[in-house]
Amino acid sequence: MAVKFRDYYEILGVPRSAKEQEIKKAYRKLARKYHPDLNPQNKQAEEKFKEIQEAYEVLSDADKRRKYDQLGANWKNGADFTPPPNWGGFQGTINMDDLFSRAGQQRGTTFSDFFEMLFGGMGGMGGFGGSGAGPGTATRARWGTRAPKGEAETELALPLEDMHRGSLRKLTVRFGNAEKTIDVRIPPGARDDSKIRIPGAGPGAGDLYVRLHQQPHSLFKVNGDDTEVEIAITPWEAALGSTIQVPTLDGKADIRVPPGVASGQRLRLKGQGLNIRGGGRRGDHYVRLKIVVPKELTDAEKKLFQELSRVSQFKPRNGNAG
């Protein structure tokens, strides 16, 4: 059965030679632009967001990207595609974590028929060595890395929301010919590159260490215990002040934009950042403002700006910036 080919490089707007950081940067920019929370009731933006997620799922994972690149560079986006003879499907590590979390609630998604034909329908976020899934679902991890004294280490990639709130994951690990599924309890407030020790889960009843990695978030940046989101505002909101809604880890929140703010200025929502382990406290959530000027104006809008230009005493290039 033929499906429509998807050019994941074209979708993210990167060359086939793009490095990991270039791919991640392109993904963050596009995901922020088309995120459903910033485009409510916009079906086209939601579909575009899914395409972007699917492209990043493949290109951010070395195994999937290598498999995808074997198809060659001559395919065109949207062309009819049938896999080559003896196409073996995907045999690497699969991470079933769901990227599509909105207001802290994960929701299922289905990648395209093209993705499912290539990778067996195992959609979700990848990019690290480990593999995780929701409770009751066992997923395969990479072979554990041997450490001294019979210990082993593997890796697990998680959405920011899971590391913030904590979660329970089932992880299937393999040492030689032995394979077993273990429960991994993620504590609230876990951080990127932190480790969880599971006594007796390694080879020869040694300890297993699970190194956690935070998946890139399409909206939020993380700085220590704090989170940050960039929000666009209009020139008149910046000049006059306004109350706007912004996304947080807990859903939507109102924040007051004071009159006279500048582009790049940050506002703080105290105690709405990441959970801090062991203290019952949270970091802060920062809103970085970006003043966006309309590219096109109606005649009425143009007249208002012309009138403002005529009467305003604001001359920043003459030293009058107040």
mmCIF file of N, CA and C in Angstrom, residues 105-190:
data_model
loop_
_atom_site.group_PDB
_atom_site.id
_atom_site.type_symbol
_atom_site.label_atom_id
_atom_site.label_comp_id
_atom_site.label_asym_id
_atom_site.label_seq_id
_atom_site.Cartn_x
_atom_site.Cartn_y
_atom_site.Cartn_z
ATOM 1 N N GLN A 105 -1.854 17.850 30.934
ATOM 2 C CA GLN A 105 -2.568 16.606 30.668
ATOM 3 C C GLN A 105 -2.051 16.014 29.379
ATOM 4 N N GLN A 106 -1.498 14.790 29.426
ATOM 5 C CA GLN A 106 -1.021 14.164 28.211
ATOM 6 C C GLN A 106 -2.201 13.667 27.407
ATOM 7 N N ARG A 107 -2.127 13.802 26.101
ATOM 8 C CA ARG A 107 -3.186 13.287 25.248
ATOM 9 C C ARG A 107 -2.549 12.485 24.142
ATOM 10 N N GLY A 108 -3.183 11.399 23.745
ATOM 11 C CA GLY A 108 -2.619 10.514 22.744
ATOM 12 C C GLY A 108 -2.585 11.168 21.383
ATOM 13 N N THR A 109 -1.699 10.692 20.537
ATOM 14 C CA THR A 109 -1.648 11.192 19.179
ATOM 15 C C THR A 109 -1.288 10.050 18.262
ATOM 16 N N THR A 110 -1.589 10.211 17.005
ATOM 17 C CA THR A 110 -1.252 9.209 16.014
ATOM 18 C C THR A 110 -0.392 9.862 14.957
ATOM 19 N N PHE A 111 0.783 9.307 14.708
ATOM 20 C CA PHE A 111 1.613 9.819 13.647
ATOM 21 C C PHE A 111 1.074 9.322 12.312
ATOM 22 N N SER A 112 1.665 9.785 11.241
ATOM 23 C CA SER A 112 1.156 9.510 9.897
ATOM 24 C C SER A 112 1.318 8.040 9.519
ATOM 25 N N ASP A 113 0.589 7.638 8.465
ATOM 26 C CA ASP A 113 0.742 6.281 7.934
ATOM 27 C C ASP A 113 2.175 6.045 7.467
ATOM 28 N N PHE A 114 2.804 7.092 6.946
ATOM 29 C CA PHE A 114 4.200 6.987 6.508
ATOM 30 C C PHE A 114 5.095 6.603 7.682
ATOM 31 N N PHE A 115 4.924 7.296 8.812
ATOM 32 C CA PHE A 115 5.720 6.988 10.004
ATOM 33 C C PHE A 115 5.466 5.554 10.456
ATOM 34 N N GLU A 116 4.200 5.166 10.501
ATOM 35 C CA GLU A 116 3.859 3.825 10.984
ATOM 36 C C GLU A 116 4.398 2.742 10.054
ATOM 37 N N MET A 117 4.424 3.035 8.742
ATOM 38 C CA MET A 117 4.958 2.056 7.803
ATOM 39 C C MET A 117 6.458 1.855 8.025
ATOM 40 N N LEU A 118 7.155 2.958 8.331
ATOM 41 C CA LEU A 118 8.608 2.868 8.519
ATOM 42 C C LEU A 118 8.988 2.301 9.879
ATOM 43 N N PHE A 119 8.281 2.723 10.910
ATOM 44 C CA PHE A 119 8.728 2.432 12.266
ATOM 45 C C PHE A 119 7.737 1.590 13.059
ATOM 46 N N GLY A 120 6.786 1.004 12.393
ATOM 47 C CA GLY A 120 5.898 0.068 13.066
ATOM 48 C C GLY A 120 4.879 0.701 13.975
ATOM 49 N N GLY A 121 4.612 2.007 13.782
ATOM 50 C CA GLY A 121 3.576 2.645 14.581
ATOM 51 C C GLY A 121 3.992 3.001 15.990
ATOM 52 N N MET A 122 5.300 2.911 16.281
ATOM 53 C CA MET A 122 5.746 3.170 17.643
ATOM 54 C C MET A 122 6.014 4.648 17.814
ATOM 55 N N GLY A 123 4.980 5.448 17.884
ATOM 56 C CA GLY A 123 5.126 6.892 17.967
ATOM 57 C C GLY A 123 5.486 7.345 19.360
ATOM 58 N N GLY A 124 6.018 8.561 19.454
ATOM 59 C CA GLY A 124 6.355 9.121 20.749
ATOM 60 C C GLY A 124 7.671 9.836 20.679
ATOM 61 N N MET A 125 8.094 10.367 21.793
ATOM 62 C CA MET A 125 9.300 11.170 21.799
ATOM 63 C C MET A 125 10.511 10.302 22.015
ATOM 64 N N GLY A 126 11.551 10.489 21.211
ATOM 65 C CA GLY A 126 12.781 9.734 21.390
ATOM 66 C C GLY A 126 13.948 10.661 21.581
ATOM 67 N N GLY A 127 15.141 10.131 21.281
ATOM 68 C CA GLY A 127 16.302 10.990 21.290
ATOM 69 C C GLY A 127 17.308 10.648 22.365
ATOM 70 N N PHE A 128 16.944 9.769 23.308
ATOM 71 C CA PHE A 128 17.884 9.371 24.316
ATOM 72 C C PHE A 128 17.940 7.855 24.367
ATOM 73 N N GLY A 129 18.851 7.327 25.181
ATOM 74 C CA GLY A 129 19.057 5.895 25.191
ATOM 75 C C GLY A 129 17.958 5.107 25.855
ATOM 76 N N GLY A 130 17.272 5.689 26.802
ATOM 77 C CA GLY A 130 16.279 4.939 27.547
ATOM 78 C C GLY A 130 14.944 4.946 26.863
ATOM 79 N N SER A 131 14.006 4.309 27.529
ATOM 80 C CA SER A 131 12.688 4.215 26.948
ATOM 81 C C SER A 131 11.675 4.121 28.049
ATOM 82 N N GLY A 132 10.619 4.912 27.961
ATOM 83 C CA GLY A 132 9.650 4.898 29.040
ATOM 84 C C GLY A 132 8.256 4.925 28.513
ATOM 85 N N ALA A 133 7.310 4.481 29.308
ATOM 86 C CA ALA A 133 5.915 4.516 28.921
ATOM 87 C C ALA A 133 5.084 4.679 30.166
ATOM 88 N N GLY A 134 3.806 4.858 29.966
ATOM 89 C CA GLY A 134 2.919 5.047 31.091
ATOM 90 C C GLY A 134 2.775 3.776 31.899
ATOM 91 N N PRO A 135 2.155 3.892 33.079
ATOM 92 C CA PRO A 135 1.968 2.723 33.936
ATOM 93 C C PRO A 135 1.267 1.603 33.185
ATOM 94 N N GLY A 136 1.749 0.370 33.413
ATOM 95 C CA GLY A 136 1.128 -0.781 32.779
ATOM 96 C C GLY A 136 1.678 -1.094 31.412
ATOM 97 N N THR A 137 2.590 -0.278 30.918
ATOM 98 C CA THR A 137 3.174 -0.506 29.603
ATOM 99 C C THR A 137 4.661 -0.735 29.753
ATOM 100 N N ALA A 138 5.129 -1.861 29.268
ATOM 101 C CA ALA A 138 6.559 -2.162 29.347
ATOM 102 C C ALA A 138 7.216 -1.755 28.048
ATOM 103 N N THR A 139 8.343 -1.074 28.131
ATOM 104 C CA THR A 139 9.052 -0.635 26.945
ATOM 105 C C THR A 139 10.511 -1.004 27.063
ATOM 106 N N ARG A 140 11.135 -1.230 25.928
ATOM 107 C CA ARG A 140 12.503 -1.736 25.927
ATOM 108 C C ARG A 140 13.505 -0.598 26.020
ATOM 109 N N ALA A 141 14.496 -0.756 26.868
ATOM 110 C CA ALA A 141 15.591 0.204 26.963
ATOM 111 C C ALA A 141 16.789 -0.333 26.211
ATOM 112 N N ARG A 142 17.749 0.536 25.961
ATOM 113 C CA ARG A 142 19.001 0.066 25.374
ATOM 114 C C ARG A 142 19.697 -0.849 26.381
ATOM 115 N N TRP A 143 20.642 -1.587 25.860
ATOM 116 C CA TRP A 143 21.453 -2.426 26.743
ATOM 117 C C TRP A 143 22.079 -1.534 27.804
ATOM 118 N N GLY A 144 22.024 -1.995 29.044
ATOM 119 C CA GLY A 144 22.615 -1.214 30.114
ATOM 120 C C GLY A 144 24.113 -1.076 29.918
ATOM 121 N N THR A 145 24.648 0.059 30.302
ATOM 122 C CA THR A 145 26.085 0.278 30.242
ATOM 123 C C THR A 145 26.720 -0.302 31.497
ATOM 124 N N ARG A 146 27.636 -1.217 31.337
ATOM 125 C CA ARG A 146 28.256 -1.861 32.495
ATOM 126 C C ARG A 146 29.081 -0.854 33.289
ATOM 127 N N ALA A 147 28.914 -0.904 34.579
ATOM 128 C CA ALA A 147 29.691 -0.089 35.496
ATOM 129 C C ALA A 147 30.403 -1.034 36.456
ATOM 130 N N PRO A 148 31.317 -0.535 37.297
ATOM 131 C CA PRO A 148 32.030 -1.418 38.223
ATOM 132 C C PRO A 148 31.084 -2.128 39.185
ATOM 133 N N LYS A 149 31.558 -3.264 39.742
ATOM 134 C CA LYS A 149 30.881 -4.000 40.805
ATOM 135 C C LYS A 149 29.507 -4.511 40.382
ATOM 136 N N GLY A 150 29.351 -4.929 39.127
ATOM 137 C CA GLY A 150 28.091 -5.509 38.705
ATOM 138 C C GLY A 150 26.963 -4.522 38.539
ATOM 139 N N GLU A 151 27.265 -3.235 38.595
ATOM 140 C CA GLU A 151 26.234 -2.228 38.419
ATOM 141 C C GLU A 151 26.021 -1.973 36.934
ATOM 142 N N ALA A 152 24.935 -1.305 36.614
ATOM 143 C CA ALA A 152 24.655 -0.945 35.229
ATOM 144 C C ALA A 152 23.919 0.380 35.213
ATOM 145 N N GLU A 153 23.975 1.033 34.061
ATOM 146 C CA GLU A 153 23.297 2.321 33.915
ATOM 147 C C GLU A 153 22.559 2.357 32.590
ATOM 148 N N THR A 154 21.366 2.899 32.608
ATOM 149 C CA THR A 154 20.613 3.136 31.385
ATOM 150 C C THR A 154 20.047 4.543 31.445
ATOM 151 N N GLU A 155 19.373 4.957 30.396
ATOM 152 C CA GLU A 155 18.870 6.328 30.322
ATOM 153 C C GLU A 155 17.385 6.321 30.016
ATOM 154 N N LEU A 156 16.705 7.353 30.493
ATOM 155 C CA LEU A 156 15.268 7.469 30.299
ATOM 156 C C LEU A 156 14.925 8.915 29.986
ATOM 157 N N ALA A 157 14.269 9.140 28.855
ATOM 158 C CA ALA A 157 13.865 10.486 28.455
ATOM 159 C C ALA A 157 12.424 10.721 28.868
ATOM 160 N N LEU A 158 12.172 11.871 29.469
ATOM 161 C CA LEU A 158 10.845 12.173 30.007
ATOM 162 C C LEU A 158 10.406 13.573 29.621
ATOM 163 N N PRO A 159 9.101 13.775 29.472
ATOM 164 C CA PRO A 159 8.595 15.134 29.276
ATOM 165 C C PRO A 159 8.834 15.969 30.527
ATOM 166 N N LEU A 160 8.924 17.269 30.350
ATOM 167 C CA LEU A 160 9.135 18.178 31.475
ATOM 168 C C LEU A 160 8.053 17.995 32.535
ATOM 169 N N GLU A 161 6.805 17.812 32.101
ATOM 170 C CA GLU A 161 5.702 17.683 33.051
ATOM 171 C C GLU A 161 5.882 16.481 33.976
ATOM 172 N N ASP A 162 6.386 15.361 33.440
ATOM 173 C CA ASP A 162 6.584 14.167 34.263
ATOM 174 C C ASP A 162 7.699 14.368 35.284
ATOM 175 N N MET A 163 8.738 15.079 34.896
ATOM 176 C CA MET A 163 9.828 15.330 35.833
ATOM 177 C C MET A 163 9.390 16.325 36.901
ATOM 178 N N HIS A 164 8.509 17.226 36.536
ATOM 179 C CA HIS A 164 8.000 18.217 37.481
ATOM 180 C C HIS A 164 7.066 17.572 38.505
ATOM 181 N N ARG A 165 6.118 16.766 38.032
ATOM 182 C CA ARG A 165 5.094 16.201 38.914
ATOM 183 C C ARG A 165 5.474 14.846 39.511
ATOM 184 N N GLY A 166 6.382 14.144 38.835
ATOM 185 C CA GLY A 166 6.674 12.772 39.221
ATOM 186 C C GLY A 166 5.764 11.815 38.483
ATOM 187 N N SER A 167 6.225 10.586 38.295
ATOM 188 C CA SER A 167 5.420 9.594 37.591
ATOM 189 C C SER A 167 5.987 8.205 37.867
ATOM 190 N N LEU A 168 5.237 7.198 37.465
ATOM 191 C CA LEU A 168 5.690 5.817 37.576
ATOM 192 C C LEU A 168 5.824 5.247 36.177
ATOM 193 N N ARG A 169 6.998 4.729 35.858
ATOM 194 C CA ARG A 169 7.264 4.172 34.537
ATOM 195 C C ARG A 169 7.662 2.706 34.651
ATOM 196 N N LYS A 170 7.304 1.960 33.646
ATOM 197 C CA LYS A 170 7.787 0.587 33.537
ATOM 198 C C LYS A 170 8.874 0.564 32.470
ATOM 199 N N LEU A 171 10.000 -0.008 32.798
ATOM 200 C CA LEU A 171 11.161 0.002 31.920
ATOM 201 C C LEU A 171 11.670 -1.426 31.753
ATOM 202 N N THR A 172 11.799 -1.866 30.509
ATOM 203 C CA THR A 172 12.350 -3.190 30.231
ATOM 204 C C THR A 172 13.825 -3.044 29.896
ATOM 205 N N VAL A 173 14.672 -3.715 30.666
ATOM 206 C CA VAL A 173 16.122 -3.647 30.463
ATOM 207 C C VAL A 173 16.631 -5.039 30.122
ATOM 208 N N ARG A 174 17.743 -5.065 29.425
ATOM 209 C CA ARG A 174 18.302 -6.330 28.958
ATOM 210 C C ARG A 174 19.792 -6.358 29.238
ATOM 211 N N PHE A 175 20.261 -7.422 29.857
ATOM 212 C CA PHE A 175 21.678 -7.636 30.114
ATOM 213 C C PHE A 175 22.039 -9.006 29.554
ATOM 214 N N GLY A 176 22.836 -9.033 28.485
ATOM 215 C CA GLY A 176 23.109 -10.297 27.815
ATOM 216 C C GLY A 176 21.818 -10.869 27.263
ATOM 217 N N ASN A 177 21.499 -12.104 27.623
ATOM 218 C CA ASN A 177 20.256 -12.723 27.173
ATOM 219 C C ASN A 177 19.125 -12.563 28.179
ATOM 220 N N ALA A 178 19.423 -11.936 29.307
ATOM 221 C CA ALA A 178 18.405 -11.772 30.350
ATOM 222 C C ALA A 178 17.655 -10.460 30.143
ATOM 223 N N GLU A 179 16.356 -10.521 30.330
ATOM 224 C CA GLU A 179 15.520 -9.339 30.139
ATOM 225 C C GLU A 179 14.487 -9.289 31.254
ATOM 226 N N LYS A 180 14.267 -8.098 31.804
ATOM 227 C CA LYS A 180 13.237 -7.973 32.831
ATOM 228 C C LYS A 180 12.647 -6.571 32.811
ATOM 229 N N THR A 181 11.437 -6.476 33.338
ATOM 230 C CA THR A 181 10.721 -5.203 33.401
ATOM 231 C C THR A 181 10.677 -4.736 34.845
ATOM 232 N N ILE A 182 11.040 -3.490 35.053
ATOM 233 C CA ILE A 182 11.100 -2.939 36.407
ATOM 234 C C ILE A 182 10.271 -1.665 36.476
ATOM 235 N N ASP A 183 9.838 -1.338 37.685
ATOM 236 C CA ASP A 183 9.149 -0.074 37.929
ATOM 237 C C ASP A 183 10.179 0.994 38.257
ATOM 238 N N VAL A 184 10.042 2.140 37.617
ATOM 239 C CA VAL A 184 10.908 3.285 37.905
ATOM 240 C C VAL A 184 10.012 4.410 38.406
ATOM 241 N N ARG A 185 10.174 4.772 39.655
ATOM 242 C CA ARG A 185 9.371 5.846 40.229
ATOM 243 C C ARG A 185 10.141 7.166 40.099
ATOM 244 N N ILE A 186 9.580 8.076 39.328
ATOM 245 C CA ILE A 186 10.205 9.382 39.124
ATOM 246 C C ILE A 186 9.711 10.318 40.221
ATOM 247 N N PRO A 187 10.590 10.837 41.064
ATOM 248 C CA PRO A 187 10.135 11.717 42.148
ATOM 249 C C PRO A 187 9.769 13.098 41.615
ATOM 250 N N PRO A 188 8.782 13.755 42.205
ATOM 251 C CA PRO A 188 8.475 15.132 41.803
ATOM 252 C C PRO A 188 9.705 16.023 41.965
ATOM 253 N N GLY A 189 9.948 16.850 40.977
ATOM 254 C CA GLY A 189 11.102 17.736 41.049
ATOM 255 C C GLY A 189 12.380 17.131 40.526
ATOM 256 N N ALA A 190 12.289 16.007 39.811
ATOM 257 C CA ALA A 190 13.491 15.421 39.215
ATOM 258 C C ALA A 190 14.091 16.388 38.199
#
